[in-house]
Amino acid sequence: MNGGASLPGTAKTGPPIVRIGEVESTNDVARVLALAGVPEGAVVVARRQTRGRGRWGRAWAAPPGGVWCSVLLRPTATHPWGLLSLAVAVGAAEAIEKTTGVKTGIRWPNDLVVDGRKVAGVLLEGAGDAVIVGIGINANVPLDALPEDVAPRATSLHLATGQPVDSDGLREAVVGRLMHWYRIWSAGGRGTTEAWRRRDVSRGTRVTAGSPGRTVEGIAEGIDGDGALLLRLASGEIRRVLTGDLIPASGARGAD
Ligand code: BTN
């Protein structure tokens, strides 16, 4: 049209990044943006959340020092979200490793684990036609700033590396890898389960899996092509678990 030059006032801008000091939950802000028609790729990031939430309605402690952010997606694909939630975990693990060098595993479906302790979590929520992907990473969070029942099962990247982590750089890397895996999911998800399996920290261990009030015990045998957990029960039966969390048999749970 005009050789690619932008007309004054029409310069193409990317989706917004909304930075907030303190907020109840970045997912709530992203939801408002989603319902207001803000484009895909918008990011909400907060220094601190006062009512952060985790999976299954659990509270998520989010004091200063963490990466607390939500990304707005507008999927047109109708593939199940289960695989998207695994893909997001793979992307976040890759970003953590690239930014900090810390080897990061995944506990089904999307807890990020370092040295057996939870370092980050992912929460997907719907907002009309949009999906909000909330990611929380204990980047520089001191463990004594976490609730007493959470701290023993949690770790931070600062602790793992012995030095402070560049939170902004980490968040940018996480959003970048998230969008990469989101595009893969949108195109059918090829390679997602394989990438997830390479980071599976639970395979071969005894676990309790499921959602509150509906749990089942067995040996984790990885995931199937849909991302469902495969659990070998005492009877030898292989049970598919489609939704829920995984709880190590010791009773230790993720930093949730
Ligand atoms: C979990 O492991 O249970 C998921 C935790 C997700 C926490 C993040 S922090 C940013 C976003 N806002 C929230 O309230 N929760 C997610």
Coordinates of C-alpha atoms and ligand atoms in Angstrom, one line a residue:
M1 CA 0.0 0.0 0.0
N2 CA 2.5 2.6 1.1
G3 CA 5.7 0.5 1.2
G4 CA 5.1 -0.7 4.7
A5 CA 5.3 2.8 6.4
S6 CA 2.6 3.4 9.0
L7 CA 0.3 6.4 8.7
P8 CA 0.5 8.8 11.7
G9 CA -1.6 7.4 14.5
T10 CA -2.0 3.9 12.9
A11 CA 1.3 2.4 14.1
K12 CA 0.7 -1.3 14.8
T13 CA 0.9 -1.9 18.5
G14 CA 1.1 -5.3 20.1
P15 CA -1.3 -6.5 22.8
P16 CA -1.0 -4.6 26.0
I17 CA 1.0 -5.4 29.1
V18 CA -0.8 -4.3 32.2
R19 CA 1.5 -3.8 35.2
I20 CA -0.1 -3.6 38.7
G21 CA 1.5 -3.1 42.1
E22 CA -1.1 -5.0 44.2
V23 CA -4.2 -6.8 43.0
E24 CA -6.4 -9.6 44.3
S25 CA -5.7 -11.8 41.3
T26 CA -4.2 -11.1 37.9
N27 CA -6.6 -13.7 36.5
D28 CA -9.5 -11.4 37.5
V29 CA -8.0 -8.4 35.7
A30 CA -7.3 -10.5 32.6
R31 CA -10.9 -11.7 32.7
V32 CA -12.2 -8.1 32.6
L33 CA -9.9 -7.4 29.7
A34 CA -11.1 -10.5 27.9
L35 CA -14.7 -9.5 28.3
A36 CA -13.9 -6.0 27.1
G37 CA -12.6 -7.4 23.8
V38 CA -8.8 -6.8 24.4
P39 CA -6.8 -8.8 21.9
E40 CA -5.1 -12.1 22.4
G41 CA -1.6 -12.0 23.9
A42 CA -2.4 -9.3 26.5
V43 CA -0.5 -9.9 29.7
V44 CA -1.4 -8.8 33.3
V45 CA 1.5 -8.8 35.8
A46 CA 1.4 -7.9 39.5
R47 CA 4.1 -7.4 42.1
R48 CA 1.8 -9.0 44.7
Q49 CA -1.6 -10.7 44.8
T50 CA -3.8 -10.5 47.9
R51 CA -6.2 -13.2 46.8
G52 CA -4.2 -15.3 44.4
R53 CA -5.9 -18.6 43.6
G54 CA -4.7 -22.0 42.5
R55 CA -6.3 -25.0 41.0
W56 CA -9.4 -26.5 42.6
G57 CA -10.2 -23.2 44.4
R58 CA -7.1 -23.4 46.6
A59 CA -5.5 -20.2 47.8
W60 CA -2.2 -19.3 46.1
A61 CA 0.3 -17.2 48.2
A62 CA 1.7 -14.5 46.1
P63 CA 3.9 -12.1 48.1
P64 CA 6.4 -9.7 46.4
G65 CA 9.3 -11.5 44.7
G66 CA 7.3 -13.8 42.5
V67 CA 6.3 -13.8 38.9
W68 CA 2.5 -13.5 39.0
C69 CA 1.0 -13.1 35.6
S70 CA -1.9 -13.9 33.4
V71 CA -2.0 -14.2 29.6
L72 CA -5.2 -13.7 27.6
L73 CA -5.8 -16.2 24.8
R74 CA -8.6 -16.4 22.3
P75 CA -8.4 -19.9 20.9
T76 CA -10.2 -20.7 17.7
A77 CA -9.2 -24.4 17.9
T78 CA -11.6 -26.7 19.7
H79 CA -9.0 -29.1 21.0
P80 CA -9.4 -30.0 24.7
W81 CA -7.8 -27.6 27.2
G82 CA -6.2 -30.6 29.0
L83 CA -3.4 -30.7 26.3
L84 CA -3.1 -26.9 26.4
S85 CA -2.5 -27.0 30.1
L86 CA 0.3 -29.5 29.6
A87 CA 1.7 -27.4 26.8
V88 CA 1.8 -24.3 29.0
A89 CA 3.7 -26.2 31.7
V90 CA 6.3 -27.4 29.1
G91 CA 6.7 -23.7 27.9
A92 CA 7.1 -22.4 31.4
A93 CA 9.7 -25.2 32.3
E94 CA 11.7 -24.3 29.1
A95 CA 11.6 -20.6 30.0
I96 CA 12.8 -21.3 33.6
E97 CA 15.6 -23.5 32.4
K98 CA 16.7 -21.0 29.7
T99 CA 16.6 -18.0 32.0
T100 CA 18.1 -19.6 35.2
G101 CA 19.7 -22.9 34.1
V102 CA 17.7 -24.7 36.7
K103 CA 16.5 -28.2 35.6
T104 CA 12.7 -28.1 35.9
G105 CA 10.4 -31.1 36.0
I106 CA 6.6 -31.3 35.7
R107 CA 4.2 -33.1 38.0
W108 CA 0.9 -33.9 36.4
P109 CA -0.8 -32.0 35.1
N110 CA 1.1 -28.7 35.3
D111 CA 3.0 -28.2 38.5
L112 CA 6.6 -27.2 37.9
V113 CA 9.0 -28.9 40.2
V114 CA 12.7 -28.3 41.1
D115 CA 14.5 -30.8 43.4
G116 CA 11.1 -32.4 44.3
R117 CA 9.6 -29.2 45.4
K118 CA 7.0 -27.0 43.7
V119 CA 8.4 -23.8 42.2
A120 CA 5.5 -22.8 40.0
G121 CA 1.9 -23.5 39.1
V122 CA -0.5 -22.9 36.2
L123 CA -4.2 -22.1 36.3
L124 CA -6.4 -22.0 33.2
E125 CA -9.8 -20.3 33.4
G126 CA -12.5 -19.5 30.8
A127 CA -13.7 -16.0 30.3
G128 CA -16.4 -16.0 27.6
D129 CA -14.7 -17.2 24.4
A130 CA -11.3 -16.5 25.9
V131 CA -9.0 -18.5 28.1
I132 CA -6.9 -16.9 30.8
V133 CA -3.6 -18.7 31.6
G134 CA -2.4 -17.7 35.0
I135 CA 1.2 -18.6 35.9
G136 CA 2.8 -18.2 39.3
I137 CA 6.5 -18.7 39.8
N138 CA 8.4 -18.5 43.1
A139 CA 11.2 -16.6 41.5
N140 CA 12.7 -14.6 44.4
V141 CA 10.0 -15.4 47.0
P142 CA 11.6 -16.1 50.4
L143 CA 10.2 -19.4 51.7
D144 CA 9.4 -17.8 55.1
A145 CA 7.0 -15.5 53.2
L146 CA 4.8 -18.5 52.3
P147 CA 2.2 -20.1 54.6
E148 CA 3.7 -22.6 57.0
D149 CA 1.9 -25.6 55.4
V150 CA 3.2 -24.6 51.9
A151 CA 6.8 -23.7 52.6
P152 CA 8.2 -27.2 53.3
R153 CA 6.9 -28.4 49.9
A154 CA 8.0 -25.3 48.0
T155 CA 11.2 -23.9 46.6
S156 CA 12.3 -20.7 44.8
L157 CA 14.5 -20.1 41.8
H158 CA 16.6 -17.8 44.0
L159 CA 17.2 -20.7 46.4
A160 CA 17.9 -23.1 43.5
T161 CA 20.5 -20.8 41.8
G162 CA 21.9 -19.1 44.9
Q163 CA 21.3 -15.7 43.3
P164 CA 18.4 -13.3 42.5
V165 CA 16.5 -14.0 39.4
D166 CA 15.6 -11.4 36.8
S167 CA 11.8 -11.5 37.2
D168 CA 11.0 -9.4 34.1
G169 CA 13.3 -11.4 31.9
L170 CA 11.8 -14.6 33.3
R171 CA 8.3 -13.4 32.7
E172 CA 9.1 -12.4 29.1
A173 CA 10.6 -15.8 28.4
V174 CA 7.6 -17.6 30.0
V175 CA 5.2 -15.6 27.8
G176 CA 7.3 -16.2 24.7
R177 CA 7.4 -20.0 25.2
L178 CA 3.8 -20.1 26.2
M179 CA 2.8 -18.4 22.9
H180 CA 5.1 -20.9 21.1
W181 CA 3.4 -23.9 22.6
Y182 CA -0.1 -22.3 22.2
R183 CA 0.5 -22.1 18.5
I184 CA 1.5 -25.7 18.5
W185 CA -1.6 -26.6 20.4
S186 CA -3.7 -24.6 18.0
A187 CA -2.3 -26.6 15.1
G188 CA -3.1 -29.9 16.7
G189 CA -0.6 -30.2 19.6
R190 CA 2.0 -32.3 17.8
G191 CA 5.0 -33.1 20.1
T192 CA 3.3 -31.8 23.2
T193 CA 2.9 -35.1 25.1
E194 CA 6.5 -36.1 24.1
A195 CA 7.9 -32.8 25.4
W196 CA 5.8 -33.2 28.6
R197 CA 7.0 -36.8 29.1
R198 CA 10.6 -35.8 29.0
R199 CA 10.0 -33.7 32.1
D200 CA 7.7 -36.1 34.0
V201 CA 9.0 -36.4 37.6
S202 CA 6.4 -38.8 38.8
R203 CA 6.6 -41.8 36.4
G204 CA 7.1 -45.0 38.3
T205 CA 6.3 -43.5 41.7
R206 CA 3.3 -44.2 44.0
V207 CA 0.9 -41.3 44.0
T208 CA -2.7 -40.3 44.8
A209 CA -4.4 -38.6 41.9
G210 CA -7.7 -36.9 41.3
S211 CA -9.8 -34.0 42.5
P212 CA -10.9 -33.2 46.0
G213 CA -13.2 -36.0 47.3
R214 CA -12.4 -38.2 44.3
T215 CA -9.0 -39.6 44.6
V216 CA -7.4 -42.9 43.6
E217 CA -4.0 -44.4 44.4
G218 CA -1.5 -46.2 42.2
I219 CA 1.7 -46.1 40.4
A220 CA 2.0 -43.2 37.9
E221 CA 2.7 -44.6 34.4
G222 CA 2.9 -41.3 32.5
I223 CA 0.2 -39.8 30.3
D224 CA -1.6 -40.9 27.2
G225 CA -2.0 -39.0 23.9
D226 CA -4.9 -36.9 25.4
G227 CA -2.8 -35.9 28.4
A228 CA -4.7 -38.1 30.8
L229 CA -2.7 -39.6 33.7
L230 CA -2.3 -43.3 33.5
L231 CA -2.4 -44.9 36.9
R232 CA -1.6 -48.6 37.6
L233 CA -3.9 -49.7 40.5
A234 CA -3.1 -52.4 43.0
S235 CA -5.3 -54.8 40.9
G236 CA -3.1 -54.2 37.9
E237 CA -5.8 -52.2 36.1
I238 CA -4.6 -49.1 34.3
R239 CA -6.9 -46.2 35.2
R240 CA -7.1 -43.0 33.1
V241 CA -7.4 -39.9 35.2
L242 CA -8.6 -37.0 33.1
T243 CA -8.8 -34.1 35.6
G244 CA -7.3 -33.4 39.0
D245 CA -3.9 -33.2 40.6
L246 CA -1.2 -35.6 41.6
I247 CA -0.3 -36.0 45.3
P248 CA 2.9 -37.9 46.1
A249 CA 2.0 -40.8 48.4
S250 CA 4.2 -39.4 51.2
G251 CA 1.4 -36.9 51.7
A252 CA 3.5 -34.1 50.4
R253 CA 1.7 -31.8 48.0
G254 CA 2.7 -29.0 45.7
A255 CA 3.1 -25.5 47.0
D256 CA -0.5 -24.8 46.6
Ligands
BTN1 C1 -1.8 -24.0 41.0 O1 -0.7 -24.6 41.0 O2 -2.7 -24.4 41.8 C2 -2.0 -22.9 40.1 C3 -1.4 -21.6 40.6 C4 -1.6 -20.4 39.7 C5 -1.2 -19.1 40.3 C6 -1.2 -18.0 39.3 S1 -0.4 -16.5 39.9 C7 -1.1 -15.6 38.6 C8 -2.5 -16.1 38.4 N1 -3.4 -15.4 39.3 C9 -4.0 -16.2 40.2 O3 -4.8 -15.8 41.0 N2 -3.5 -17.4 40.0 C10 -2.6 -17.5 38.9

